[in-house]
Amino acid sequence: MPADPAFLLGGVQVTASRFWIVEEDSYLGAIELRHVLTPVMVEAVGHIGYNVRPTARGRGIATWALKAVLPHAHSAGLSRVLLTCDEQNLASARTIEGNGGVLEDVRDTELGRKRRYGIEL
Ligand SMILES: CC(C)(COP(=O)(O)OP(=O)(O)OC[C@H]1O[C@@H](n2cnc3c(N)ncnc32)[C@H](O)[C@@H]1OP(=O)(O)O)[C@@H](O)C(=O)NCCC(=O)NCCS
């Protein structure tokens, strides 16, 4: 379900689509697609972010949600998406890698040390 039309970071707002992940009438998490990126977002945030509530983790939900959002990114005109995660966030790294993410680099950013991946659409 698309909701928030914008993503705000460092006082700069970009167009975004947010999808809720639901199971029957339970909210399990959300995934957000940013249509454009500011320089800080290129550095440390990427096009797609997600979270799954703790009680629903480990069921493949983030992997499924990321796969489901990639066609929306393509429809939004993107041919490649950038995804980042904290260096120690193995669950997020595995989610990205499970969707064909190729590690571009690991770098120190103003939001911490990040693994940066690309997914070709
Ligand atoms: C990251 C997060 C979204 C993963 O959600 P999830 O629905 O549990 O993920 P999945 O079940 O799809 O698992 C994805 C992969 O991570 C692995 N994984 C899950 N939890 C893990 C953990 N605690 N440690 C290491 N690997 C883990 C799974 O085995 C799976 O790998 P596989 O495909 O090789 O088997 C969830 O942990 C979360 O919301 N974390 C807090 C917010 C966050 O970090 N968001 C990402 C910001 S970049």
Short mmCIF file of N, CA and C and ligand atoms in Angstrom, two decimals:
data_model
loop_
_atom_site.label_atom_id
_atom_site.label_comp_id
_atom_site.label_asym_id
_atom_site.label_seq_id
_atom_site.Cartn_x
_atom_site.Cartn_y
_atom_site.Cartn_z
N MET A 1 0.85 -1.20 0.00
CA MET A 1 0.00 0.00 0.00
C MET A 1 0.89 1.24 0.00
N PRO A 2 0.93 2.02 -1.08
CA PRO A 2 1.74 3.23 -1.08
C PRO A 2 1.18 4.23 -0.07
N ALA A 3 2.08 4.91 0.66
CA ALA A 3 1.60 5.91 1.62
C ALA A 3 2.43 7.18 1.48
N ASP A 4 3.43 7.39 2.36
CA ASP A 4 4.18 8.66 2.38
C ASP A 4 4.74 8.97 0.99
N PRO A 5 4.50 10.17 0.48
CA PRO A 5 5.01 10.52 -0.84
C PRO A 5 6.41 11.10 -0.82
N ALA A 6 7.04 11.18 0.36
CA ALA A 6 8.34 11.84 0.40
C ALA A 6 9.23 11.22 1.47
N PHE A 7 10.53 11.38 1.28
CA PHE A 7 11.52 10.92 2.25
C PHE A 7 12.38 12.12 2.59
N LEU A 8 12.62 12.33 3.88
CA LEU A 8 13.31 13.53 4.35
C LEU A 8 14.61 13.13 5.02
N LEU A 9 15.73 13.73 4.61
CA LEU A 9 17.01 13.50 5.28
C LEU A 9 17.83 14.76 5.18
N GLY A 10 18.36 15.20 6.31
CA GLY A 10 19.22 16.38 6.32
C GLY A 10 18.52 17.62 5.79
N GLY A 11 17.19 17.69 6.00
CA GLY A 11 16.45 18.87 5.57
C GLY A 11 16.09 18.87 4.10
N VAL A 12 16.48 17.82 3.37
CA VAL A 12 16.15 17.74 1.94
C VAL A 12 15.13 16.62 1.75
N GLN A 13 14.08 16.93 0.99
CA GLN A 13 12.99 15.98 0.80
C GLN A 13 13.02 15.47 -0.65
N VAL A 14 12.87 14.15 -0.81
CA VAL A 14 12.80 13.59 -2.17
C VAL A 14 11.52 12.76 -2.29
N THR A 15 11.09 12.58 -3.53
CA THR A 15 9.91 11.76 -3.78
C THR A 15 10.20 10.31 -3.40
N ALA A 16 9.22 9.70 -2.73
CA ALA A 16 9.39 8.32 -2.29
C ALA A 16 8.04 7.61 -2.29
N SER A 17 8.08 6.28 -2.35
CA SER A 17 6.86 5.47 -2.21
C SER A 17 7.09 4.54 -1.03
N ARG A 18 6.11 4.48 -0.14
CA ARG A 18 6.25 3.59 1.01
C ARG A 18 5.16 2.52 0.93
N PHE A 19 5.56 1.26 1.08
CA PHE A 19 4.63 0.15 1.01
C PHE A 19 4.58 -0.53 2.38
N TRP A 20 3.41 -0.74 2.89
CA TRP A 20 3.26 -1.51 4.12
C TRP A 20 3.26 -2.99 3.78
N ILE A 21 3.85 -3.77 4.66
CA ILE A 21 3.83 -5.23 4.52
C ILE A 21 2.80 -5.74 5.52
N VAL A 22 1.73 -6.33 5.02
CA VAL A 22 0.67 -6.78 5.92
C VAL A 22 0.34 -8.25 5.66
N GLU A 23 -0.14 -8.90 6.71
CA GLU A 23 -0.59 -10.29 6.61
C GLU A 23 -1.97 -10.34 7.26
N GLU A 24 -2.98 -10.59 6.45
CA GLU A 24 -4.37 -10.44 6.90
C GLU A 24 -4.51 -9.04 7.50
N ASP A 25 -4.83 -8.90 8.80
CA ASP A 25 -4.96 -7.55 9.33
C ASP A 25 -3.79 -7.15 10.23
N SER A 26 -2.65 -7.86 10.08
CA SER A 26 -1.48 -7.54 10.90
C SER A 26 -0.43 -6.79 10.09
N TYR A 27 0.09 -5.73 10.69
CA TYR A 27 1.18 -4.96 10.08
C TYR A 27 2.51 -5.66 10.42
N LEU A 28 3.28 -6.00 9.39
CA LEU A 28 4.54 -6.72 9.62
C LEU A 28 5.77 -5.85 9.39
N GLY A 29 5.60 -4.76 8.65
CA GLY A 29 6.75 -3.92 8.38
C GLY A 29 6.47 -3.00 7.21
N ALA A 30 7.54 -2.41 6.69
CA ALA A 30 7.38 -1.46 5.58
C ALA A 30 8.64 -1.46 4.73
N ILE A 31 8.46 -1.05 3.50
CA ILE A 31 9.60 -0.90 2.59
C ILE A 31 9.38 0.37 1.79
N GLU A 32 10.45 1.11 1.60
CA GLU A 32 10.34 2.43 0.99
C GLU A 32 11.27 2.53 -0.21
N LEU A 33 10.74 3.10 -1.27
CA LEU A 33 11.50 3.34 -2.50
C LEU A 33 11.67 4.84 -2.69
N ARG A 34 12.93 5.29 -2.72
CA ARG A 34 13.22 6.71 -2.98
C ARG A 34 13.49 6.86 -4.48
N HIS A 35 12.77 7.74 -5.11
CA HIS A 35 12.83 7.84 -6.57
C HIS A 35 14.08 8.59 -7.04
N VAL A 36 14.55 9.50 -6.22
CA VAL A 36 15.79 10.23 -6.54
C VAL A 36 16.63 10.29 -5.27
N LEU A 37 17.93 10.52 -5.44
CA LEU A 37 18.84 10.53 -4.29
C LEU A 37 19.63 11.82 -4.23
N THR A 38 19.77 12.36 -3.04
CA THR A 38 20.69 13.47 -2.81
C THR A 38 22.10 12.88 -2.66
N PRO A 39 23.14 13.72 -2.68
CA PRO A 39 24.50 13.19 -2.51
C PRO A 39 24.66 12.37 -1.23
N VAL A 40 24.07 12.79 -0.12
CA VAL A 40 24.18 12.00 1.12
C VAL A 40 23.49 10.66 0.96
N MET A 41 22.39 10.63 0.27
CA MET A 41 21.69 9.37 0.05
C MET A 41 22.49 8.43 -0.85
N VAL A 42 23.18 9.00 -1.84
CA VAL A 42 24.06 8.18 -2.69
C VAL A 42 25.17 7.58 -1.85
N GLU A 43 25.67 8.35 -0.94
CA GLU A 43 26.77 7.93 -0.10
C GLU A 43 26.36 6.84 0.89
N ALA A 44 25.20 7.04 1.55
CA ALA A 44 24.94 6.25 2.76
C ALA A 44 23.56 5.63 2.91
N VAL A 45 22.62 5.97 2.05
CA VAL A 45 21.23 5.57 2.30
C VAL A 45 20.65 4.69 1.20
N GLY A 46 20.86 5.07 -0.05
CA GLY A 46 20.37 4.25 -1.15
C GLY A 46 18.92 4.48 -1.51
N HIS A 47 18.47 3.73 -2.54
CA HIS A 47 17.11 3.90 -3.05
C HIS A 47 16.05 3.20 -2.20
N ILE A 48 16.42 2.12 -1.52
CA ILE A 48 15.39 1.30 -0.87
C ILE A 48 15.78 1.03 0.58
N GLY A 49 14.81 1.20 1.47
CA GLY A 49 15.01 0.87 2.88
C GLY A 49 13.82 0.07 3.38
N TYR A 50 14.02 -0.74 4.40
CA TYR A 50 12.94 -1.62 4.87
C TYR A 50 13.14 -1.95 6.33
N ASN A 51 12.04 -2.33 6.96
CA ASN A 51 12.13 -2.88 8.31
C ASN A 51 10.99 -3.88 8.50
N VAL A 52 11.26 -4.89 9.29
CA VAL A 52 10.28 -5.93 9.61
C VAL A 52 10.17 -5.98 11.12
N ARG A 53 8.96 -6.03 11.65
CA ARG A 53 8.83 -6.02 13.11
C ARG A 53 9.49 -7.27 13.69
N PRO A 54 10.09 -7.15 14.87
CA PRO A 54 10.89 -8.25 15.42
C PRO A 54 10.17 -9.59 15.45
N THR A 55 8.87 -9.60 15.76
CA THR A 55 8.15 -10.88 15.85
C THR A 55 7.96 -11.56 14.50
N ALA A 56 8.20 -10.83 13.41
CA ALA A 56 7.98 -11.40 12.07
C ALA A 56 9.30 -11.70 11.35
N ARG A 57 10.41 -11.46 12.01
CA ARG A 57 11.72 -11.63 11.33
C ARG A 57 12.08 -13.10 11.16
N GLY A 58 12.95 -13.36 10.18
CA GLY A 58 13.45 -14.71 9.95
C GLY A 58 12.50 -15.59 9.16
N ARG A 59 11.48 -14.97 8.53
CA ARG A 59 10.52 -15.73 7.73
C ARG A 59 10.66 -15.43 6.24
N GLY A 60 11.69 -14.69 5.85
CA GLY A 60 11.86 -14.37 4.44
C GLY A 60 11.06 -13.16 3.99
N ILE A 61 10.50 -12.41 4.93
CA ILE A 61 9.61 -11.31 4.55
C ILE A 61 10.38 -10.17 3.89
N ALA A 62 11.52 -9.79 4.45
CA ALA A 62 12.29 -8.69 3.83
C ALA A 62 12.77 -9.09 2.43
N THR A 63 13.21 -10.32 2.29
CA THR A 63 13.67 -10.80 0.98
C THR A 63 12.53 -10.74 -0.02
N TRP A 64 11.34 -11.18 0.40
CA TRP A 64 10.16 -11.15 -0.47
C TRP A 64 9.79 -9.69 -0.80
N ALA A 65 9.79 -8.82 0.21
CA ALA A 65 9.36 -7.43 -0.01
C ALA A 65 10.31 -6.71 -0.97
N LEU A 66 11.60 -6.94 -0.81
CA LEU A 66 12.55 -6.29 -1.71
C LEU A 66 12.32 -6.76 -3.15
N LYS A 67 12.12 -8.06 -3.31
CA LYS A 67 11.85 -8.58 -4.66
C LYS A 67 10.59 -7.94 -5.24
N ALA A 68 9.58 -7.75 -4.40
CA ALA A 68 8.32 -7.20 -4.87
C ALA A 68 8.43 -5.72 -5.25
N VAL A 69 9.37 -5.01 -4.64
CA VAL A 69 9.49 -3.57 -4.90
C VAL A 69 10.34 -3.26 -6.13
N LEU A 70 11.23 -4.17 -6.50
CA LEU A 70 12.14 -3.88 -7.62
C LEU A 70 11.38 -3.52 -8.92
N PRO A 71 10.28 -4.19 -9.27
CA PRO A 71 9.55 -3.77 -10.47
C PRO A 71 9.00 -2.35 -10.36
N HIS A 72 8.65 -1.92 -9.16
CA HIS A 72 8.18 -0.54 -8.98
C HIS A 72 9.32 0.44 -9.24
N ALA A 73 10.54 0.05 -8.83
CA ALA A 73 11.70 0.91 -9.10
C ALA A 73 11.92 1.04 -10.60
N HIS A 74 11.78 -0.08 -11.30
CA HIS A 74 11.94 -0.06 -12.76
C HIS A 74 10.86 0.82 -13.39
N SER A 75 9.63 0.67 -12.91
CA SER A 75 8.52 1.48 -13.44
C SER A 75 8.73 2.96 -13.16
N ALA A 76 9.46 3.26 -12.09
CA ALA A 76 9.74 4.66 -11.74
C ALA A 76 10.88 5.23 -12.59
N GLY A 77 11.43 4.40 -13.48
CA GLY A 77 12.45 4.90 -14.41
C GLY A 77 13.88 4.57 -14.02
N LEU A 78 14.05 3.77 -12.99
CA LEU A 78 15.41 3.41 -12.56
C LEU A 78 15.87 2.15 -13.29
N SER A 79 17.12 2.14 -13.72
CA SER A 79 17.68 0.93 -14.35
C SER A 79 18.60 0.19 -13.39
N ARG A 80 18.91 0.83 -12.30
CA ARG A 80 19.79 0.26 -11.28
C ARG A 80 19.43 0.91 -9.96
N VAL A 81 19.41 0.10 -8.89
CA VAL A 81 19.16 0.70 -7.58
C VAL A 81 20.38 0.48 -6.69
N LEU A 82 20.59 1.45 -5.81
CA LEU A 82 21.65 1.40 -4.81
C LEU A 82 21.02 1.05 -3.47
N LEU A 83 21.59 0.09 -2.76
CA LEU A 83 21.11 -0.25 -1.41
C LEU A 83 22.31 -0.24 -0.48
N THR A 84 22.08 0.23 0.74
CA THR A 84 23.16 0.25 1.72
C THR A 84 22.68 -0.39 3.02
N CYS A 85 23.64 -0.86 3.80
CA CYS A 85 23.31 -1.31 5.16
C CYS A 85 24.54 -1.10 6.03
N ASP A 86 24.30 -1.03 7.33
CA ASP A 86 25.43 -0.95 8.25
C ASP A 86 26.33 -2.17 8.03
N GLU A 87 27.61 -1.96 8.19
CA GLU A 87 28.55 -3.05 7.90
C GLU A 87 28.21 -4.33 8.68
N GLN A 88 27.73 -4.17 9.93
CA GLN A 88 27.46 -5.33 10.78
C GLN A 88 26.06 -5.91 10.61
N ASN A 89 25.24 -5.32 9.75
CA ASN A 89 23.84 -5.75 9.62
C ASN A 89 23.75 -6.94 8.65
N LEU A 90 24.05 -8.12 9.17
CA LEU A 90 24.12 -9.30 8.30
C LEU A 90 22.76 -9.65 7.70
N ALA A 91 21.68 -9.47 8.47
CA ALA A 91 20.35 -9.80 7.94
C ALA A 91 20.02 -8.93 6.74
N SER A 92 20.34 -7.64 6.83
CA SER A 92 20.06 -6.76 5.69
C SER A 92 20.98 -7.08 4.52
N ALA A 93 22.25 -7.35 4.80
CA ALA A 93 23.19 -7.71 3.72
C ALA A 93 22.70 -8.96 2.99
N ARG A 94 22.22 -9.96 3.74
CA ARG A 94 21.74 -11.20 3.12
C ARG A 94 20.46 -10.94 2.31
N THR A 95 19.63 -10.04 2.80
CA THR A 95 18.40 -9.67 2.08
C THR A 95 18.77 -9.09 0.71
N ILE A 96 19.75 -8.21 0.70
CA ILE A 96 20.17 -7.57 -0.56
C ILE A 96 20.83 -8.59 -1.47
N GLU A 97 21.73 -9.38 -0.91
CA GLU A 97 22.44 -10.38 -1.73
C GLU A 97 21.46 -11.41 -2.29
N GLY A 98 20.42 -11.74 -1.53
CA GLY A 98 19.41 -12.69 -2.00
C GLY A 98 18.58 -12.16 -3.14
N ASN A 99 18.69 -10.87 -3.41
CA ASN A 99 17.99 -10.26 -4.53
C ASN A 99 18.96 -9.80 -5.63
N GLY A 100 20.13 -10.41 -5.65
CA GLY A 100 21.08 -10.12 -6.72
C GLY A 100 21.96 -8.92 -6.47
N GLY A 101 21.99 -8.42 -5.25
CA GLY A 101 22.84 -7.27 -4.96
C GLY A 101 24.31 -7.60 -5.10
N VAL A 102 25.03 -6.71 -5.79
CA VAL A 102 26.47 -6.86 -5.98
C VAL A 102 27.18 -5.80 -5.15
N LEU A 103 28.08 -6.25 -4.27
CA LEU A 103 28.77 -5.32 -3.39
C LEU A 103 29.64 -4.37 -4.20
N GLU A 104 29.36 -3.08 -4.03
CA GLU A 104 30.12 -2.05 -4.73
C GLU A 104 31.33 -1.65 -3.90
N ASP A 105 31.08 -1.35 -2.62
CA ASP A 105 32.17 -1.03 -1.72
C ASP A 105 31.67 -0.99 -0.28
N VAL A 106 32.62 -0.85 0.64
CA VAL A 106 32.32 -0.63 2.05
C VAL A 106 33.02 0.67 2.39
N ARG A 107 32.24 1.65 2.86
CA ARG A 107 32.89 2.95 3.10
C ARG A 107 32.36 3.63 4.36
N ASP A 108 33.22 4.47 4.92
CA ASP A 108 32.83 5.28 6.07
C ASP A 108 32.05 6.48 5.55
N THR A 109 30.86 6.68 6.13
CA THR A 109 30.01 7.80 5.71
C THR A 109 29.62 8.59 6.95
N GLU A 110 28.93 9.69 6.73
CA GLU A 110 28.52 10.48 7.90
C GLU A 110 27.45 9.76 8.70
N LEU A 111 26.89 8.66 8.17
CA LEU A 111 25.92 7.85 8.91
C LEU A 111 26.53 6.53 9.35
N GLY A 112 27.86 6.44 9.35
CA GLY A 112 28.53 5.22 9.81
C GLY A 112 29.13 4.43 8.66
N ARG A 113 29.72 3.29 9.01
CA ARG A 113 30.38 2.46 7.99
C ARG A 113 29.33 1.62 7.28
N LYS A 114 29.26 1.75 5.96
CA LYS A 114 28.18 1.15 5.18
C LYS A 114 28.69 0.20 4.11
N ARG A 115 27.98 -0.91 3.96
CA ARG A 115 28.14 -1.76 2.79
C ARG A 115 27.21 -1.19 1.72
N ARG A 116 27.71 -0.99 0.49
CA ARG A 116 26.92 -0.39 -0.59
C ARG A 116 26.82 -1.38 -1.74
N TYR A 117 25.59 -1.65 -2.13
CA TYR A 117 25.31 -2.65 -3.17
C TYR A 117 24.56 -2.04 -4.34
N GLY A 118 24.74 -2.64 -5.51
CA GLY A 118 23.93 -2.27 -6.67
C GLY A 118 23.11 -3.47 -7.13
N ILE A 119 21.88 -3.21 -7.56
CA ILE A 119 21.06 -4.22 -8.21
C ILE A 119 20.63 -3.68 -9.57
N GLU A 120 21.02 -4.39 -10.64
CA GLU A 120 20.60 -4.00 -11.98
C GLU A 120 19.17 -4.44 -12.19
N LEU A 121 18.34 -3.59 -12.78
CA LEU A 121 16.91 -3.92 -12.97
C LEU A 121 16.64 -4.33 -14.41
C1 LIG B 1 16.99 -6.52 8.17
C2 LIG B 1 15.56 -7.05 8.32
C3 LIG B 1 14.63 -6.15 7.51
C4 LIG B 1 15.50 -8.49 7.80
O1 LIG B 1 14.15 -8.88 7.80
P1 LIG B 1 13.71 -10.44 7.75
O2 LIG B 1 12.31 -10.49 7.23
O3 LIG B 1 13.98 -11.08 9.06
O4 LIG B 1 14.73 -11.01 6.65
P2 LIG B 1 14.61 -12.43 5.91
O5 LIG B 1 13.84 -13.37 6.74
O6 LIG B 1 14.15 -12.14 4.51
O7 LIG B 1 16.12 -12.90 5.91
C5 LIG B 1 17.06 -12.36 5.02
C6 LIG B 1 18.38 -13.08 5.15
O8 LIG B 1 19.00 -12.68 6.39
C7 LIG B 1 19.33 -13.81 7.18
N1 LIG B 1 19.15 -13.40 8.55
C8 LIG B 1 17.99 -13.10 9.16
N2 LIG B 1 18.25 -12.70 10.42
C9 LIG B 1 19.59 -12.77 10.58
C10 LIG B 1 20.46 -12.45 11.66
N3 LIG B 1 19.99 -12.00 12.82
N4 LIG B 1 21.80 -12.62 11.46
C11 LIG B 1 22.29 -13.05 10.29
N5 LIG B 1 21.49 -13.34 9.21
C12 LIG B 1 20.17 -13.20 9.38
C13 LIG B 1 18.34 -14.88 6.73
O9 LIG B 1 18.83 -16.17 7.00
C14 LIG B 1 18.28 -14.60 5.25
O10 LIG B 1 19.44 -15.09 4.59
P3 LIG B 1 19.36 -16.28 3.56
O11 LIG B 1 18.43 -15.81 2.47
O12 LIG B 1 20.76 -16.44 3.10
O13 LIG B 1 18.80 -17.44 4.33
C15 LIG B 1 15.11 -7.03 9.81
O14 LIG B 1 16.07 -7.72 10.58
C16 LIG B 1 14.92 -5.64 10.38
O15 LIG B 1 13.85 -5.04 10.26
N6 LIG B 1 15.97 -5.09 11.03
C17 LIG B 1 15.90 -3.75 11.61
C18 LIG B 1 15.82 -2.70 10.53
C19 LIG B 1 16.93 -2.81 9.52
O16 LIG B 1 18.07 -3.15 9.86
N7 LIG B 1 16.58 -2.49 8.27
C20 LIG B 1 17.54 -2.52 7.19
C21 LIG B 1 18.27 -1.23 7.15
S1 LIG B 1 19.52 -1.27 5.88
#
